[in-house]
PDB file of C-alpha atoms in Angstrom:
ATOM      1  CA  MET A   1     117.796  92.493 118.100  1.00 48.00           C
ATOM      2  CA  ALA A   2     119.639  94.487 121.499  1.00 53.00           C
ATOM      3  CA  GLU A   3     122.099  97.281 119.490  1.00 54.00           C
ATOM      4  CA  ARG A   4     125.995  95.405 119.641  1.00 66.00           C
ATOM      5  CA  PRO A   5     127.610  98.842 119.285  1.00 64.00           C
ATOM      6  CA  LEU A   6     131.282  97.061 120.000  1.00 76.00           C
ATOM      7  CA  ASP A   7     130.021  94.085 117.299  1.00 81.00           C
ATOM      8  CA  SER A   8     132.430  95.881 114.437  1.00 80.00           C
ATOM      9  CA  TRP A   9     135.475  95.605 116.704  1.00 80.00           C
ATOM     10  CA  LEU A  10     135.144  92.841 118.272  1.00 85.00           C
ATOM     11  CA  GLN A  11     134.987  91.237 114.148  1.00 87.00           C
ATOM     12  CA  GLU A  12     137.680  93.192 113.417  1.00 84.00           C
ATOM     13  CA  ARG A  13     139.988  91.935 116.144  1.00 84.00           C
ATOM     14  CA  MET A  14     138.241  88.578 115.556  1.00 88.00           C
ATOM     15  CA  ARG A  15     139.613  87.439 112.066  1.00 87.00           C
ATOM     16  CA  VAL A  16     143.072  88.719 113.276  1.00 84.00           C
ATOM     17  CA  VAL A  17     143.265  86.337 115.875  1.00 87.00           C
ATOM     18  CA  GLY A  18     141.208  83.571 113.628  1.00 90.00           C
ATOM     19  CA  LEU A  19     138.113  83.970 116.035  1.00 92.00           C
ATOM     20  CA  SER A  20     135.436  82.999 113.756  1.00 92.00           C
ATOM     21  CA  SER A  21     132.147  83.040 115.646  1.00 93.00           C
ATOM     22  CA  TRP A  22     130.706  85.375 118.346  1.00 94.00           C
ATOM     23  CA  ARG A  23     131.016  81.195 119.945  1.00 94.00           C
ATOM     24  CA  ALA A  24     134.641  80.466 118.959  1.00 94.00           C
ATOM     25  CA  LEU A  25     135.237  83.973 121.062  1.00 94.00           C
ATOM     26  CA  GLN A  26     133.685  82.526 123.778  1.00 93.00           C
ATOM     27  CA  ALA A  27     135.235  79.202 124.002  1.00 94.00           C
ATOM     28  CA  GLN A  28     138.493  80.414 124.153  1.00 93.00           C
ATOM     29  CA  ALA A  29     137.641  83.743 126.282  1.00 93.00           C
ATOM     30  CA  GLY A  30     136.034  81.059 129.015  1.00 94.00           C
ATOM     31  CA  ILE A  31     133.584  82.591 129.384  1.00 93.00           C
ATOM     32  CA  SER A  32     129.456  82.565 129.251  1.00 92.00           C
ATOM     33  CA  ARG A  33     127.840  83.675 126.696  1.00 92.00           C
ATOM     34  CA  ARG A  34     125.707  86.164 128.767  1.00 91.00           C
ATOM     35  CA  ALA A  35     129.268  87.718 129.505  1.00 90.00           C
ATOM     36  CA  LEU A  36     130.379  88.400 125.620  1.00 91.00           C
ATOM     37  CA  ASP A  37     126.387  90.287 124.942  1.00 89.00           C
ATOM     38  CA  GLN A  38     127.297  92.268 128.068  1.00 86.00           C
ATOM     39  CA  VAL A  39     130.673  93.241 125.957  1.00 85.00           C
ATOM     40  CA  ARG A  40     129.173  93.682 122.518  1.00 85.00           C
ATOM     41  CA  ARG A  41     126.081  95.715 124.315  1.00 82.00           C
ATOM     42  CA  GLY A  42     129.692  97.525 126.109  1.00 78.00           C
ATOM     43  CA  LYS A  43     127.859  97.291 129.470  1.00 77.00           C
ATOM     44  CA  TRP A  44     130.390  96.279 131.106  1.00 77.00           C
ATOM     45  CA  GLY A  45     129.802  97.105 134.234  1.00 72.00           C
ATOM     46  CA  SER A  46     128.643  93.950 135.588  1.00 72.00           C
ATOM     47  CA  LEU A  47     131.285  91.433 134.618  1.00 78.00           C
ATOM     48  CA  ARG A  48     134.066  90.561 137.382  1.00 81.00           C
ATOM     49  CA  LEU A  49     137.176  92.045 136.225  1.00 80.00           C
ATOM     50  CA  GLU A  50     138.735  87.981 135.707  1.00 81.00           C
ATOM     51  CA  GLN A  51     135.714  88.028 132.532  1.00 86.00           C
ATOM     52  CA  LEU A  52     137.879  90.946 131.204  1.00 85.00           C
ATOM     53  CA  GLN A  53     141.571  89.875 131.729  1.00 85.00           C
ATOM     54  CA  LYS A  54     140.064  85.987 129.820  1.00 89.00           C
ATOM     55  CA  LEU A  55     138.313  88.030 127.082  1.00 90.00           C
ATOM     56  CA  ALA A  56     141.363  90.811 126.487  1.00 86.00           C
ATOM     57  CA  ALA A  57     143.729  87.603 126.612  1.00 87.00           C
ATOM     58  CA  ALA A  58     141.418  85.800 123.600  1.00 90.00           C
ATOM     59  CA  LEU A  59     141.814  88.467 121.121  1.00 88.00           C
ATOM     60  CA  GLN A  60     145.840  88.828 121.958  1.00 85.00           C
ATOM     61  CA  TRP A  61     145.427  92.490 123.882  1.00 81.00           C
ATOM     62  CA  ASP A  62     146.319  93.649 127.523  1.00 74.00           C
ATOM     63  CA  LEU A  63     143.818  94.535 130.072  1.00 75.00           C
ATOM     64  CA  GLY A  64     144.118  99.055 128.845  1.00 74.00           C
ATOM     65  CA  SER A  65     143.619  98.109 125.069  1.00 72.00           C
ATOM     66  CA  LEU A  66     140.070  95.898 124.971  1.00 78.00           C
ATOM     67  CA  LEU A  67     139.142  98.759 127.596  1.00 75.00           C
ATOM     68  CA  ARG A  68     140.017 101.780 125.428  1.00 72.00           C
ATOM     69  CA  LEU A  69     137.413 100.028 123.645  1.00 71.00           C
ATOM     70  CA  ASN A  70     134.624 100.810 125.256  1.00 67.00           C
ATOM     71  CA  GLY A  71     135.857 103.865 125.382  1.00 60.00           C
ATOM     72  CA  ASN A  72     135.771 104.360 121.669  1.00 41.00           C
ATOM     73  CA  ASP A  73     132.711 103.527 120.131  1.00 38.00           C
ATOM     74  CA  LYS A  74     130.508 106.892 120.450  1.00 36.00           C
ATOM     75  CA  MET A  75     129.263 106.104 124.316  1.00 37.00           C
ATOM     76  CA  GLY A  76     131.859 108.739 125.854  1.00 39.00           C
ATOM     77  CA  ALA A  77     135.372 109.108 128.370  1.00 41.00           C
ATOM     78  CA  THR A  78     132.575 108.919 131.406  1.00 42.00           C
ATOM     79  CA  ASP A  79     131.035 105.000 130.806  1.00 48.00           C
ATOM     80  CA  SER A  80     134.552 103.455 130.076  1.00 50.00           C
ATOM     81  CA  SER A  81     136.311 105.005 133.799  1.00 56.00           C
ATOM     82  CA  GLU A  82     132.353 103.724 135.058  1.00 57.00           C
ATOM     83  CA  VAL A  83     133.182 100.988 134.084  1.00 54.00           C
ATOM     84  CA  LEU A  84     136.615 100.793 135.647  1.00 72.00           C
ATOM     85  CA  PHE A  85     134.662 101.785 138.920  1.00 65.00           C
ATOM     86  CA  SER A  86     132.730  99.285 138.928  1.00 60.00           C
ATOM     87  CA  LEU A  87     135.781  96.725 139.253  1.00 59.00           C
ATOM     88  CA  LEU A  88     137.812  98.408 141.599  1.00 68.00           C
ATOM     89  CA  GLN A  89     134.008  99.372 143.913  1.00 68.00           C
ATOM     90  CA  PRO A  90     134.683  96.658 146.104  1.00 67.00           C
ATOM     91  CA  LEU A  91     138.681  97.478 147.093  1.00 69.00           C
ATOM     92  CA  LEU A  92     136.475 101.355 147.123  1.00 75.00           C
ATOM     93  CA  THR A  93     134.163 100.978 149.857  1.00 77.00           C
ATOM     94  CA  SER A  94     135.779  98.866 151.963  1.00 75.00           C
ATOM     95  CA  TYR A  95     139.199 100.195 152.570  1.00 77.00           C
ATOM     96  CA  PRO A  96     138.654 102.974 153.902  1.00 83.00           C
ATOM     97  CA  THR A  97     136.828 102.146 156.422  1.00 81.00           C
ATOM     98  CA  VAL A  98     139.835  98.847 156.320  1.00 77.00           C
ATOM     99  CA  ARG A  99     141.582 102.301 156.723  1.00 78.00           C
ATOM    100  CA  GLN A 100     139.534 103.550 159.686  1.00 83.00           C
ATOM    101  CA  ILE A 101     139.656 100.572 161.509  1.00 79.00           C
ATOM    102  CA  ALA A 102     143.845 100.522 161.698  1.00 78.00           C
ATOM    103  CA  GLN A 103     144.026 103.679 162.607  1.00 81.00           C
ATOM    104  CA  ARG A 104     141.610 103.515 165.717  1.00 84.00           C
ATOM    105  CA  LYS A 105     143.564 100.836 166.750  1.00 80.00           C
ATOM    106  CA  PRO A 106     147.635 100.357 165.705  1.00 77.00           C
ATOM    107  CA  ASP A 107     147.824  96.874 167.343  1.00 80.00           C
ATOM    108  CA  TRP A 108     145.259  96.112 164.539  1.00 74.00           C
ATOM    109  CA  PRO A 109     147.791  92.840 161.771  1.00 70.00           C
ATOM    110  CA  ALA A 110     147.512  95.152 159.339  1.00 61.00           C
ATOM    111  CA  GLN A 111     148.245  98.575 159.828  1.00 60.00           C
ATOM    112  CA  ASN A 112     150.796  97.827 157.117  1.00 61.00           C
ATOM    113  CA  VAL A 113     148.110  98.207 154.688  1.00 68.00           C
ATOM    114  CA  ILE A 114     147.802 101.489 154.297  1.00 67.00           C
ATOM    115  CA  ALA A 115     150.479 102.412 152.954  1.00 60.00           C
ATOM    116  CA  LEU A 116     149.978 100.018 150.938  1.00 60.00           C
ATOM    117  CA  PHE A 117     146.566 102.256 150.437  1.00 71.00           C
ATOM    118  CA  ARG A 118     148.273 105.934 149.334  1.00 69.00           C
ATOM    119  CA  SER A 119     148.124 105.781 145.263  1.00 65.00           C
ATOM    120  CA  LEU A 120     144.769 104.000 144.936  1.00 77.00           C
ATOM    121  CA  ASP A 121     144.365 107.531 146.881  1.00 79.00           C
ATOM    122  CA  ALA A 122     145.970 109.579 144.427  1.00 73.00           C
ATOM    123  CA  LEU A 123     143.898 108.041 141.587  1.00 77.00           C
ATOM    124  CA  LEU A 124     140.906 108.064 143.064  1.00 82.00           C
ATOM    125  CA  GLN A 125     141.554 111.841 143.097  1.00 82.00           C
ATOM    126  CA  ARG A 126     142.502 112.250 139.319  1.00 77.00           C
ATOM    127  CA  TRP A 127     139.377 110.637 139.000  1.00 81.00           C
ATOM    128  CA  GLY A 128     137.616 113.386 140.334  1.00 86.00           C
ATOM    129  CA  TYR A 129     135.781 110.869 142.279  1.00 90.00           C
ATOM    130  CA  GLU A 130     135.201 112.074 146.229  1.00 93.00           C
ATOM    131  CA  PRO A 131     134.233 109.700 149.007  1.00 94.00           C
ATOM    132  CA  ILE A 132     130.578 110.188 150.097  1.00 96.00           C
ATOM    133  CA  GLY A 133     131.399 110.430 154.161  1.00 95.00           C
ATOM    134  CA  ASN A 134     133.712 109.440 156.313  1.00 94.00           C
ATOM    135  CA  PRO A 135     133.914 105.722 157.526  1.00 92.00           C
ATOM    136  CA  LEU A 136     132.859 105.245 161.610  1.00 93.00           C
ATOM    137  CA  GLU A 137     131.526 108.582 161.289  1.00 94.00           C
ATOM    138  CA  SER A 138     128.311 109.698 163.225  1.00 96.00           C
ATOM    139  CA  VAL A 139     125.685 111.320 159.709  1.00 97.00           C
ATOM    140  CA  PRO A 140     121.842 112.372 160.202  1.00 98.00           C
ATOM    141  CA  PHE A 141     120.509 109.952 157.377  1.00 97.00           C
ATOM    142  CA  ASP A 142     120.407 110.850 153.891  1.00 97.00           C
ATOM    143  CA  PRO A 143     118.597 108.907 151.120  1.00 95.00           C
ATOM    144  CA  GLN A 144     120.137 109.324 148.893  1.00 94.00           C
ATOM    145  CA  LEU A 145     123.518 109.360 149.811  1.00 96.00           C
ATOM    146  CA  HIS A 146     122.937 106.791 152.062  1.00 96.00           C
ATOM    147  CA  GLN A 147     122.252 102.958 151.789  1.00 94.00           C
ATOM    148  CA  PRO A 148     120.447 101.181 155.039  1.00 94.00           C
ATOM    149  CA  ASP A 149     120.462  98.282 156.567  1.00 92.00           C
ATOM    150  CA  GLN A 150     117.409  98.675 158.217  1.00 90.00           C
ATOM    151  CA  LEU A 151     114.403  98.786 155.916  1.00 91.00           C
ATOM    152  CA  ASP A 152     113.141 101.274 158.961  1.00 94.00           C
ATOM    153  CA  ILE A 153     116.032 103.883 159.336  1.00 95.00           C
ATOM    154  CA  GLN A 154     114.171 107.003 157.965  1.00 96.00           C
ATOM    155  CA  LYS A 155     115.033 110.736 156.906  1.00 97.00           C
ATOM    156  CA  GLY A 156     117.349 112.635 159.351  1.00 97.00           C
ATOM    157  CA  ASP A 157     117.983 109.344 161.144  1.00 97.00           C
ATOM    158  CA  PRO A 158     121.522 109.332 163.656  1.00 97.00           C
ATOM    159  CA  VAL A 159     123.674 106.541 161.116  1.00 97.00           C
ATOM    160  CA  TYR A 160     127.406 105.429 161.265  1.00 96.00           C
ATOM    161  CA  ILE A 161     129.190 104.705 157.806  1.00 96.00           C
ATOM    162  CA  ARG A 162     129.978 101.996 158.449  1.00 94.00           C
ATOM    163  CA  PHE A 163     131.562 101.481 154.323  1.00 92.00           C
ATOM    164  CA  VAL A 164     131.866 104.781 151.621  1.00 94.00           C
ATOM    165  CA  GLY A 165     130.126 106.099 148.653  1.00 93.00           C
ATOM    166  CA  TYR A 166     131.470 107.519 145.302  1.00 92.00           C
ATOM    167  CA  ARG A 167     130.454 110.493 142.849  1.00 92.00           C
ATOM    168  CA  ARG A 168     131.500 112.088 141.542  1.00 89.00           C
ATOM    169  CA  GLY A 169     130.134 115.654 140.927  1.00 90.00           C
ATOM    170  CA  ASP A 170     126.686 115.248 141.244  1.00 89.00           C
ATOM    171  CA  HIS A 171     126.228 111.682 140.200  1.00 89.00           C
ATOM    172  CA  ILE A 172     126.561 109.509 142.785  1.00 89.00           C
ATOM    173  CA  LEU A 173     128.431 106.198 141.842  1.00 87.00           C
ATOM    174  CA  CYS A 174     127.202 103.819 145.030  1.00 89.00           C
ATOM    175  CA  PRO A 175     125.523 104.881 148.327  1.00 93.00           C
ATOM    176  CA  ALA A 176     127.394 105.281 151.345  1.00 95.00           C
ATOM    177  CA  LYS A 177     126.350 101.427 153.369  1.00 94.00           C
ATOM    178  CA  VAL A 178     125.089 103.176 156.804  1.00 96.00           C
ATOM    179  CA  SER A 179     123.867 101.954 160.108  1.00 95.00           C
ATOM    180  CA  ARG A 180     122.897 102.334 163.543  1.00 94.00           C
ATOM    181  CA  SER A 181     125.453 101.315 165.665  1.00 90.00           C
ATOM    182  CA  LEU A 182     129.208 100.132 164.718  1.00 87.00           C
ATOM    183  CA  PRO A 183     130.099  97.034 164.232  1.00 78.00           C
ATOM    184  CA  GLY A 184     131.204  95.405 167.810  1.00 73.00           C
ATOM    185  CA  GLY A 185     134.732  96.616 170.367  1.00 62.00           C
ATOM    186  CA  LEU A 186     134.475  99.369 167.800  1.00 69.00           C
ATOM    187  CA  SER A 187     133.267 103.018 169.456  1.00 60.00           C
TER     188      SER A 187
END
């Protein structure tokens, strides 16, 4: 059986809230068996925020307490911050592009959205996450930093960054998504 480093922590909390089995916790949280197994193993990166919120509610915890649990085992704080990153990744990769489009097209309806993301900029800086590239920037393709939209793009080919990637020091959290051309209407 695969190692499940969080079992003892979760079982203690289950006793407190009156859940007698893993099946009872799964049913109370309304999550799949696979999702519960991922939590028990400390592999939270593939879970949706909604699943973690349901699990926290079933354990009568706030989401922060549940996330701290993943940082309290032997995996360390870096892994728990990467779990948080995976939860935020869709927003983080789309937001810089939306901001750049709004700056280039001031009549675009989302112009007022930019101010809402200032706190996100501060959070990224606090966590030490650095963007890989700038949206719509032309750069030479680097397979270590970029994810191409076509398989025939070679190292050094000129590409445009469609969606930024993120790194923390030398660790690439997600590569920047690149293309040979800009989206229609942008130049």
